[in-house]
Amino acid sequence: MVVNGTGLRKVYRMGEVEVEALAGVDIKIKRGEFVTVTGASGSGKSTVLSIIGCLDRVTSGSYSLMDRDVEIMSDSELASVRNQFIGFVFQTFNLLPRATSVQNVELPLIYAGEGRRERREKAMAMLEKVGLGSRAFHRPSQLSGGERQRVAIARALVTEPALLLADEPTGNLDSTTGNSIMELFQSVHNEGKTILLVTHDPEVAVKGTRTIQLKDGLIERDVSN
Amino acid sequence: MKSLDVLATAYNSIRSNPVRSFLTSFGVTAGVTAVVALVGLVSGIGGFVQNEFEGMLNSNAFEITRRNPDFGDSEGRNASRSWPSITAENGEDLAVYTDSICTVAWEGTSSGAVVFQSSTALDVSIQGCSPQSEIVHGIVVEYGRFFTETESDARSRVCILGADLAETLGITEADVGSAVKIAGHRFTISGIEEASGSAFGVSMDSNVRIPYSTYQNLFSRPGSEVVITVMPLDGVTLEEALEECVSIMRNLRGLTSDDENTFYAVTQEGSLSSINELLSAVGAITIGIAAVSLLVGGIGIMNITLVSVAERTREVGTRRALGATRLDVVRQFLSEAVAVSLLGGITGLALGTGIISLVSALTPVPAVVSPWSAVAALGFSWAVGLVFGVYPAWKAAGLSPVEALRYE
Ligand SMILES: Nc1ncnc2c1ncn2[C@@H]1O[C@H](COP(=O)(O)OP(=O)(O)O)[C@@H](O)[C@H]1O
Ligand SMILES: [Mg+2]
């Protein structure tokens, strides 16, 4: 089991007001699944992704990733879990603006403690794989939106993580570019990668093998496509 | 994360954001340059002034004068205007009554042209000197001799020329015994002084000295102002002599025990300490100016940093998502900030040192970079880097990754 969460609750406290972003979610993801999470804005999609990605901790419930109990881990252990097991793709790409494509892709390998040459080799290979070998020494500002997202995907995959997490990866792209990015996700999935992808777009959601629909912090529907 | 990669990451970050790095280090450079240069200048000027004063004054002597030694005391200065003049008679009386413990000299000053053959020196300071002036002021006559007491008593028209004045007029050893005209009166050259240098760029060797009696006869009226200088004899301390002279002066002036002195008795140490007071006031102003320039530099840095906080916070979030620990983030930002601000600090130290070297090369002020200002400057750069560069990163590292990623 890649992801195993039961009774996940997340409450945000803003002064006096409490917002229950997740109200008790059970979610299990097996190796090789391509799960899409949809729902209206504010339904808790990003929250679920950040819990699964160990970017944040649950208020209550139990969660294990790759059969490791992450609740009891320290912050630095979580950092190493993220580095080893998870690749993140964001809506806004989150590339370092002044680093080249290959430097951006190398970033997670630096935190993994890999040597320079291996880093460069792996990053170049991954850029080739997403079709951006020729843009390795361009900066994000010299790339189109679709190209930026490809760099981000290469960065997410370069550590060969067990789970690829993406939050609205097509949200800032036009539909043609979005489709080609979704094709990239599908081909990554076809190679056996486990993926969880958040989107508010039903047309994107159906590209997964399974779709979870959230409403007000609860699972409304969980169907195979 | 490997240490080498921490440094490489910091270096990449500095290099990849040259504007931010430059502006940050420039703020530090400006502040540090100001501190190093100002502190160096002020302590240089302080040393210079003190040195010049030490050259002018006799450390084992004090003056009886109406001049207020305290630069800051304008009230005292006004009060002293109503006091009776310090006169040659006061000097004579003091000399008589303190004969056994000190030597008393006095001088009056006027000015006029000195003419030798076809050469003229205008506006020369004419000093009427008491017989003991030679001893008390340590006047050294290189050629010829100082005037005698007999010459003094006889109001003889003899004079001693300062070394520079003699040179200006083309007077040499061979001319001792020749005649000069001082303010139209014919004098015989009795001697030429040894050069004693200058103070504050003004030569101390351009006076002409004549006996006080002659001076009074030709250039002054009885009861005109003089400065009395008193030097204790061997075996008598300055304090004893001072106490005695003050009490005699009080008696001469008929002051009762309730009255304040109507004169000042000023030791060199006294005037030095009031100079030092003045200098430390200037120093305090300097430190104020330096603090303001540091503050301005700091505000500039803060501005730049605040602009980049949002960007940097999201960078921290991204790095954390990719596997950076809090420690990785803090180490990276620490080395980055310290590198940038130390670079600025070292540049500032170099610029400040350059300014100081320029000043000491082009002016007589022996300005130096004081070690503590260099240490303070580098310490300041380090602190600035820490506060303005690392603090936002430290805060960002304290956030959970998801909070850092959401930061607007
Ligand atoms: N850091 C936070 N502080 C306070 N409220 C938050 C925070 N993050 C999310 N929320 C709230 O939790 C709910 C779910 O948010 P999110 O998971 O981002 O929704 P979605 O991604 O589906 O649009 C929303 O009501 C949102 O306002
Ligand atoms: Mg969202």
XYZ file of C-alpha atoms and ligand atoms in Angstrom:
661
model
C 0.000 0.000 0.000
C 1.499 3.356 -1.054
C -1.000 5.535 0.797
C -3.089 4.384 3.716
C -5.085 7.054 5.537
C -8.091 6.558 7.791
C -10.266 9.152 9.461
C -8.088 12.015 8.254
C -9.166 15.315 9.766
C -7.526 18.656 9.272
C -8.699 21.735 11.104
C -7.213 25.154 10.358
C -7.474 27.691 13.110
C -7.507 31.343 12.080
C -7.807 33.253 15.323
C -11.242 32.418 16.684
C -12.517 30.754 13.555
C -11.930 27.063 12.882
C -12.138 25.689 9.364
C -12.494 21.964 8.976
C -10.725 21.380 5.654
C -10.903 17.588 6.005
C -13.719 16.090 8.029
C -12.755 12.415 8.170
C -11.360 11.001 4.956
C -10.374 7.377 4.361
C -8.018 7.004 1.441
C -5.987 4.037 0.271
C -3.841 4.045 -2.857
C -2.180 0.934 -4.214
C 1.007 0.774 -6.221
C 0.451 1.683 -9.877
C -2.808 3.575 -9.425
C -3.478 6.911 -11.118
C -5.887 8.620 -8.774
C -7.445 11.974 -9.572
C -9.053 14.075 -6.855
C -11.756 16.540 -7.864
C -14.273 18.750 -6.194
C -15.320 22.365 -5.931
C -12.923 25.023 -4.829
C -12.442 24.806 -1.063
C -13.567 21.192 -0.873
C -10.225 20.096 0.595
C -8.329 18.792 -2.455
C -5.074 20.613 -1.775
C -5.305 19.782 1.901
C -5.558 16.080 1.184
C -2.595 16.328 -1.154
C -0.430 18.131 1.410
C -1.280 15.547 4.072
C -0.451 12.685 1.725
C 2.718 14.490 0.654
C 3.815 15.009 4.277
C 3.853 18.775 3.798
C 1.496 19.115 6.747
C 0.256 17.017 9.644
C -3.262 15.808 10.299
C -5.303 17.084 13.220
C -6.530 13.542 13.833
C -6.655 10.219 12.029
C -3.876 7.861 11.077
C -1.757 7.975 8.000
C 1.041 5.792 6.687
C 3.068 6.196 3.520
C 4.817 3.158 2.062
C 3.896 1.365 5.289
C 5.719 3.942 7.366
C 3.869 5.647 10.149
C 4.546 9.289 9.338
C 2.590 10.758 12.260
C 5.376 9.926 14.676
C 8.171 11.210 12.482
C 10.203 14.347 13.239
C 10.326 17.266 10.825
C 13.678 16.214 9.422
C 12.529 12.612 9.003
C 9.529 13.945 7.077
C 11.884 15.959 4.893
C 13.795 12.836 4.044
C 10.544 10.932 3.376
C 9.437 13.659 0.967
C 12.826 13.590 -0.683
C 12.887 9.808 -1.067
C 9.308 8.803 -1.753
C 7.450 11.789 -3.163
C 7.647 14.019 -6.191
C 5.663 17.254 -6.221
C 4.218 19.124 -9.179
C 2.545 22.463 -8.450
C 0.018 24.575 -10.316
C 2.452 27.495 -10.365
C 5.424 25.261 -11.301
C 7.509 26.613 -8.366
C 10.757 26.565 -10.272
C 13.603 28.652 -8.869
C 13.383 31.601 -11.254
C 17.093 32.231 -11.583
C 18.236 28.648 -11.912
C 18.466 26.821 -15.234
C 16.212 23.869 -16.062
C 18.905 21.358 -15.217
C 19.753 23.134 -11.949
C 16.090 23.039 -10.992
C 15.884 19.342 -11.750
C 19.034 18.679 -9.717
C 17.586 20.318 -6.612
C 16.045 17.231 -4.919
C 19.241 15.269 -5.631
C 21.249 17.881 -3.705
C 19.091 17.223 -0.647
C 19.535 13.488 -1.244
C 23.272 14.079 -0.888
C 24.189 12.876 -4.378
C 27.459 13.842 -5.999
C 27.735 16.481 -8.710
C 28.306 14.235 -11.665
C 25.510 11.784 -10.836
C 23.169 14.689 -10.248
C 23.911 16.224 -13.580
C 23.613 12.897 -15.417
C 20.275 12.000 -13.838
C 18.851 15.493 -14.316
C 19.889 15.601 -17.977
C 18.419 12.139 -18.587
C 15.139 13.146 -16.974
C 14.960 16.345 -19.019
C 15.497 14.247 -22.164
C 12.694 12.015 -21.051
C 10.178 14.873 -20.726
C 11.330 16.173 -24.105
C 13.311 19.177 -22.864
C 16.900 18.058 -23.432
C 17.440 21.088 -25.634
C 16.215 23.480 -22.929
C 18.509 22.256 -20.159
C 20.358 25.548 -19.824
C 17.399 27.874 -20.212
C 15.932 29.727 -17.273
C 12.217 29.443 -16.483
C 11.563 32.918 -17.911
C 12.862 31.671 -21.272
C 10.405 28.751 -21.302
C 6.708 28.475 -22.128
C 4.213 27.410 -19.454
C 4.064 23.870 -20.773
C 7.856 23.641 -20.852
C 8.081 24.936 -17.294
C 5.660 22.272 -16.131
C 7.711 19.628 -17.929
C 10.811 20.807 -16.057
C 8.814 20.602 -12.827
C 7.704 17.068 -13.683
C 11.283 16.088 -14.469
C 12.277 17.530 -11.075
C 9.508 15.513 -9.390
C 10.591 12.296 -11.085
C 14.366 12.602 -10.870
C 14.558 10.875 -7.468
C 12.402 8.009 -8.801
C 9.793 8.552 -6.075
C 7.152 5.973 -5.163
C 4.405 8.560 -5.462
C 3.953 11.505 -7.791
C 1.701 14.251 -6.403
C 0.317 17.026 -8.591
C -1.932 19.905 -7.525
C -3.802 21.403 -10.488
C -0.823 20.855 -12.835
C -2.842 22.059 -15.820
C -4.514 24.933 -13.972
C -2.233 27.591 -15.413
C -2.068 26.154 -18.915
C -4.278 26.424 -22.008
C -6.219 23.269 -22.870
C -3.912 22.051 -25.661
C -0.844 22.390 -23.468
C -2.813 20.937 -20.577
C -3.646 17.901 -22.655
C -0.040 17.296 -23.592
C 0.941 17.550 -19.903
C -1.805 15.026 -19.067
C -0.411 12.743 -21.774
C 2.956 12.984 -20.052
C 1.357 11.985 -16.733
C -0.347 9.059 -18.455
C 2.868 7.823 -20.006
C 4.607 8.140 -16.623
C 1.732 6.120 -15.173
C 2.080 3.527 -17.928
C 5.659 2.996 -16.837
C 4.273 1.977 -13.472
C 4.386 5.164 -11.425
C 1.742 5.747 -8.738
C 0.144 9.155 -9.196
C -2.279 11.320 -7.254
C -3.431 14.341 -9.208
C -5.721 17.095 -7.952
C -7.920 18.942 -10.442
C -11.198 20.817 -10.446
C -11.649 19.997 -14.151
C -13.871 16.886 -14.751
C -12.319 16.363 -18.193
C -8.887 16.107 -16.629
C -10.199 13.952 -13.772
C -11.313 11.155 -16.085
C -7.736 10.671 -17.331
C -6.945 8.855 -14.096
C -7.755 5.201 -13.441
C -9.769 6.206 -10.414
C -11.448 9.451 -9.348
C -12.193 10.628 -5.828
C -14.683 13.452 -5.517
C -14.506 15.633 -2.435
C -17.226 17.834 -0.980
C -16.807 19.910 2.177
C -13.867 17.865 3.360
C -15.541 14.490 2.860
C -15.365 11.897 0.081
C -18.542 12.123 -1.940
C -17.657 9.566 -4.554
C -14.762 7.162 -5.227
C -15.030 5.506 -8.649
C -12.846 3.632 -11.117
C -12.792 5.022 -14.630
C 22.895 17.941 2.176
C 26.667 18.190 1.834
C 28.496 21.246 3.203
C 30.061 21.945 -0.154
C 26.572 21.946 -1.675
C 25.397 24.387 0.996
C 28.120 26.804 -0.080
C 27.524 26.129 -3.762
C 23.794 26.746 -3.313
C 24.477 29.990 -1.455
C 26.954 31.029 -4.125
C 24.483 30.233 -6.904
C 21.815 32.189 -5.130
C 24.096 35.216 -4.745
C 25.205 35.030 -8.347
C 21.786 34.344 -9.766
C 20.296 37.385 -8.068
C 23.005 39.963 -8.657
C 20.779 42.995 -8.110
C 19.539 41.857 -4.741
C 23.011 40.741 -3.707
C 24.580 43.999 -4.851
C 21.984 46.208 -3.185
C 22.221 44.262 0.036
C 25.986 44.393 0.117
C 25.928 48.035 -1.000
C 23.849 49.049 2.002
C 26.441 47.401 4.210
C 29.282 48.931 2.192
C 27.856 52.429 2.604
C 27.356 52.031 6.335
C 30.756 50.482 6.944
C 32.561 53.055 4.777
C 30.924 55.842 6.764
C 31.819 54.317 10.117
C 35.415 53.498 9.242
C 36.085 56.852 7.569
C 34.340 59.004 10.171
C 35.807 57.245 13.182
C 39.251 57.297 11.565
C 38.954 60.995 10.737
C 37.740 62.039 14.144
C 40.343 60.066 16.038
C 42.960 61.348 13.582
C 41.875 64.943 14.113
C 41.777 64.324 17.856
C 45.322 62.995 17.869
C 46.427 65.848 15.641
C 44.942 68.556 17.868
C 46.317 66.992 21.008
C 49.735 66.690 19.431
C 49.756 70.293 18.294
C 48.697 71.479 21.709
C 51.351 69.420 23.373
C 53.915 71.063 21.093
C 52.657 74.504 22.080
C 52.323 74.125 25.813
C 54.728 73.518 28.605
C 53.456 70.644 30.678
C 55.131 71.883 33.854
C 53.539 75.318 33.863
C 50.201 77.050 34.236
C 48.718 80.270 33.005
C 46.967 83.042 34.853
C 44.535 84.438 32.361
C 41.085 85.851 31.774
C 40.552 83.461 28.871
C 38.042 80.810 29.775
C 39.657 77.420 29.134
C 36.313 75.671 28.757
C 35.147 75.848 25.135
C 31.580 75.029 26.034
C 31.168 77.552 28.852
C 29.762 80.698 27.213
C 28.317 81.904 30.521
C 31.776 81.814 32.093
C 33.161 83.630 29.073
C 30.685 86.454 29.493
C 31.361 86.765 33.216
C 35.106 86.972 32.660
C 34.674 90.095 30.500
C 33.843 92.141 33.584
C 36.906 90.971 35.494
C 39.910 93.293 35.915
C 42.697 92.831 33.382
C 45.627 90.585 34.145
C 48.481 93.081 34.101
C 52.250 93.118 34.142
C 51.976 94.535 37.671
C 50.150 91.347 38.709
C 53.011 89.399 37.205
C 55.625 91.484 39.029
C 53.807 91.124 42.337
C 53.410 87.363 41.868
C 57.079 87.091 41.018
C 58.027 88.930 44.194
C 55.743 86.975 46.530
C 56.400 83.522 45.075
C 60.092 84.045 44.508
C 61.040 80.966 46.512
C 58.742 78.483 44.781
C 58.293 79.516 41.167
C 59.388 81.457 38.152
C 56.889 83.946 36.747
C 56.827 85.291 33.212
C 54.373 87.425 31.325
C 53.905 88.604 27.786
C 51.895 91.253 26.053
C 51.160 91.067 22.366
C 50.856 93.681 19.672
C 51.581 93.642 15.983
C 53.290 95.684 13.329
C 55.608 95.652 10.354
C 59.259 94.640 10.687
C 61.702 96.116 8.168
C 65.276 95.009 7.534
C 67.155 96.862 4.836
C 64.869 96.507 1.805
C 62.805 93.571 3.182
C 59.520 94.042 4.992
C 57.393 91.580 6.973
C 53.907 92.909 7.622
C 51.659 92.195 10.565
C 54.300 90.516 12.691
C 53.299 89.525 16.204
C 55.336 91.686 18.619
C 55.755 89.995 21.965
C 56.709 92.034 24.996
C 58.530 89.473 27.148
C 59.382 89.638 30.839
C 62.973 88.727 31.780
C 61.924 85.219 32.859
C 60.072 84.430 29.598
C 63.217 82.797 28.216
C 63.250 80.208 30.993
C 59.534 79.666 31.381
C 58.841 79.229 27.664
C 62.077 77.412 26.982
C 63.124 79.924 24.336
C 66.351 78.810 22.692
C 68.411 81.522 21.012
C 70.482 79.964 18.263
C 72.571 82.988 17.237
C 73.306 85.888 19.586
C 71.608 85.962 23.000
C 68.377 86.724 24.836
C 68.144 90.235 26.278
C 69.492 90.770 29.778
C 67.674 92.020 32.842
C 69.663 95.254 32.577
C 68.425 95.741 29.025
C 64.912 95.076 30.258
C 65.196 97.630 33.043
C 66.636 100.175 30.650
C 63.804 99.711 28.131
C 66.484 98.905 25.598
C 65.455 98.624 21.996
C 66.756 95.098 21.434
C 64.913 92.231 19.834
C 64.978 88.472 19.277
C 63.695 87.298 15.903
C 61.839 84.059 15.306
C 63.638 81.694 12.915
C 61.008 81.993 10.175
C 60.793 85.759 10.511
C 64.577 86.027 10.213
C 64.503 83.869 7.114
C 61.684 85.920 5.586
C 63.681 89.088 6.088
C 66.929 87.504 4.890
C 68.560 87.928 8.298
C 71.392 85.539 9.108
C 73.824 84.955 11.937
C 76.035 87.680 10.484
C 73.309 90.259 10.970
C 73.122 89.899 14.767
C 73.889 93.396 16.056
C 72.402 95.062 12.975
C 69.354 97.270 13.079
C 65.728 96.470 12.166
C 62.679 98.678 12.319
C 59.738 97.390 14.342
C 56.546 99.352 13.754
C 58.721 102.291 12.793
C 61.063 102.098 15.787
C 64.720 101.267 15.426
C 65.823 98.088 17.262
C 69.094 96.193 17.478
C 69.004 92.479 16.691
C 70.157 90.718 19.832
C 69.494 87.159 18.742
C 67.771 84.719 16.388
C 65.715 81.873 17.849
C 66.029 78.239 17.034
C 63.097 76.971 14.964
C 60.431 75.323 17.099
C 57.952 74.251 14.434
C 54.327 75.026 13.920
C 50.988 74.369 15.549
C 47.807 73.946 13.495
C 49.780 74.898 10.412
C 50.765 78.266 11.908
C 54.459 78.896 12.428
C 55.497 79.533 16.012
C 58.731 81.093 14.725
C 57.433 84.271 13.101
C 57.317 86.479 16.207
C 59.640 89.207 17.266
C 60.339 89.430 20.993
C 61.303 92.621 22.790
C 61.682 93.452 26.504
C 58.322 93.982 28.207
C 59.368 97.420 29.476
C 60.182 98.511 25.947
C 56.917 97.001 24.715
C 54.942 98.883 27.356
C 56.697 102.114 26.518
C 56.118 101.895 22.772
C 53.066 99.696 22.092
C 50.937 99.620 25.179
C 49.620 101.485 28.206
C 50.056 100.605 31.853
C 47.370 98.189 32.990
C 46.956 96.476 29.600
C 46.321 92.751 29.358
C 49.082 90.180 29.583
C 49.187 86.425 29.944
C 51.127 85.276 32.988
C 52.850 81.905 32.872
C 54.146 80.321 36.061
C 56.628 77.472 36.303
C 57.379 75.853 39.678
C 61.003 75.633 40.794
C 62.621 72.232 41.208
C 61.167 70.310 44.135
C 57.885 72.223 44.024
C 54.847 70.553 42.528
C 52.610 72.237 40.009
C 49.694 71.953 42.460
C 51.568 73.664 45.298
C 52.652 76.501 43.022
C 49.152 76.837 41.614
C 47.566 76.985 45.042
C 50.052 79.596 46.215
C 49.661 81.783 43.134
C 45.884 81.636 43.312
C 45.891 82.714 46.922
C 48.319 85.574 46.222
C 46.251 86.703 43.231
C 43.151 86.688 45.446
C 44.960 88.804 48.011
C 46.236 91.206 45.368
C 42.692 91.628 44.137
C 41.303 91.985 47.637
C 38.897 89.068 47.268
C 37.230 87.860 50.440
C 36.593 84.204 51.100
C 33.064 84.547 49.700
C 34.226 85.895 46.362
C 34.885 83.754 43.334
C 38.238 84.047 41.558
C 38.338 86.868 39.018
C 40.936 85.032 36.924
C 41.610 81.543 35.690
C 44.627 79.459 36.642
C 44.911 76.910 33.848
C 47.309 74.006 33.615
C 48.106 72.396 30.314
C 46.341 69.319 31.521
C 43.308 71.496 32.165
C 43.289 72.861 28.631
C 44.008 69.433 27.199
C 41.126 67.953 29.087
C 38.802 70.651 27.847
C 40.072 69.984 24.321
C 39.419 66.326 24.929
C 35.931 67.175 26.102
C 35.361 69.064 22.886
C 36.748 66.150 20.895
C 34.626 63.598 22.644
C 31.596 65.771 21.888
C 32.668 65.715 18.232
C 33.181 61.957 18.600
C 29.667 61.532 19.930
C 28.290 63.475 16.974
C 30.336 61.268 14.664
C 28.992 58.139 16.251
C 25.530 59.618 15.795
C 26.178 60.284 12.099
C 27.684 56.837 11.682
C 24.704 55.277 13.428
C 22.353 57.147 11.109
C 24.254 55.986 8.040
C 24.214 52.425 9.331
C 20.502 52.759 9.948
C 19.946 54.100 6.438
C 22.016 51.229 5.048
C 20.049 48.813 7.204
C 16.706 50.217 6.094
C 17.786 49.864 2.479
C 18.668 46.254 3.088
C 15.413 45.648 4.915
C 13.495 47.107 2.002
C 15.181 44.813 -0.480
C 14.758 41.866 1.816
C 11.092 42.575 2.443
C 10.490 42.658 -1.291
C 12.121 39.295 -1.645
C 10.588 37.712 1.452
C 7.505 36.443 -0.405
C 9.680 35.054 -3.170
C 12.101 33.588 -0.687
C 9.389 32.133 1.515
C 7.937 30.274 -1.437
C 11.464 29.206 -2.365
C 11.807 27.815 1.147
C 8.465 26.011 0.752
C 9.568 24.525 -2.549
C 12.930 23.412 -1.187
C 11.239 21.874 1.839
C 8.802 20.009 -0.412
C 11.749 18.655 -2.356
C 13.387 17.348 0.790
C 15.290 20.197 2.446
C 15.296 20.063 6.240
C 14.910 23.189 8.357
C 18.628 22.998 9.047
C 19.434 22.826 5.321
C 17.393 25.971 4.730
C 18.883 27.886 7.627
C 22.426 26.846 6.722
C 21.922 27.920 3.144
C 20.501 31.316 4.008
C 23.056 31.851 6.746
C 25.999 31.293 4.448
C 24.348 33.370 1.751
C 23.573 36.322 4.011
C 26.915 36.287 5.742
C 28.741 36.033 2.424
C 26.829 38.967 0.944
C 27.140 41.220 3.938
C 30.743 40.335 4.671
C 31.546 41.114 1.077
C 29.856 44.470 1.579
C 31.666 44.946 4.868
C 35.069 44.176 3.396
C 34.404 46.494 0.460
C 33.331 49.177 2.939
C 36.427 48.637 5.037
C 38.568 48.952 1.913
C 36.773 52.132 0.790
C 36.933 53.649 4.278
C 40.620 52.790 4.518
C 41.134 54.357 1.096
C 39.467 57.586 2.214
C 41.556 57.613 5.379
C 44.795 57.031 3.470
C 43.864 59.808 1.073
C 43.237 62.177 3.978
C 46.495 61.364 5.708
C 48.373 61.661 2.423
C 46.868 65.019 1.462
C 46.431 66.736 4.846
C 48.509 66.980 8.005
C 45.829 65.011 9.870
C 47.300 61.594 10.750
C 44.017 59.733 10.259
C 44.156 55.998 10.866
C 41.689 53.138 10.705
C 41.225 52.174 14.309
C 41.165 48.407 14.836
C 37.951 48.544 16.817
C 36.142 50.365 14.019
C 37.286 47.645 11.603
C 36.093 44.971 14.011
C 32.842 46.817 14.629
C 32.348 47.275 10.893
C 32.759 43.582 10.147
C 30.664 42.690 13.172
C 28.012 45.059 11.953
C 28.004 43.518 8.476
C 27.662 40.116 10.008
C 24.759 41.263 12.181
C 23.057 43.004 9.280
C 23.294 39.874 7.176
C 21.905 37.886 10.033
C 19.033 40.185 10.890
C 17.930 41.222 7.443
C 18.904 38.174 5.419
C 18.485 35.201 7.675
C 15.588 36.304 9.818
C 12.968 35.957 7.047
C 14.458 32.617 6.060
C 14.540 31.529 9.667
C 10.889 32.439 9.987
C 10.099 30.679 6.723
C 11.968 27.598 7.902
C 9.826 27.654 11.023
C 6.645 27.427 8.945
C 5.366 24.067 7.862
C 6.201 23.465 4.192
C 2.578 23.913 3.212
C 2.403 27.295 4.936
C 5.595 28.422 3.250
C 4.223 27.315 -0.125
C 0.978 29.241 0.430
C 2.811 32.427 1.496
C 1.686 35.482 -0.453
N -3.585 27.432 5.891
C -4.928 27.553 5.960
N -5.461 28.344 6.899
C -6.800 28.468 6.994
N -7.667 27.880 6.188
C -7.184 27.085 5.213
C -5.794 26.886 5.044
N -5.594 26.052 4.006
C -6.838 25.731 3.545
N -7.768 26.364 4.273
C -9.207 26.208 4.102
O -9.509 24.844 4.033
C -10.465 24.607 3.041
C -9.913 23.641 2.025
O -8.881 24.230 1.315
P -8.104 23.542 0.119
O -7.717 22.181 0.533
O -7.043 24.450 -0.339
O -9.265 23.474 -0.978
P -9.153 23.192 -2.530
O -7.768 22.849 -2.857
O -10.106 22.048 -2.759
O -9.626 24.415 -3.224
C -10.836 25.942 2.441
O -11.983 26.409 3.073
C -9.657 26.803 2.787
O -10.070 28.122 2.925
Mg -6.371 23.770 -4.133
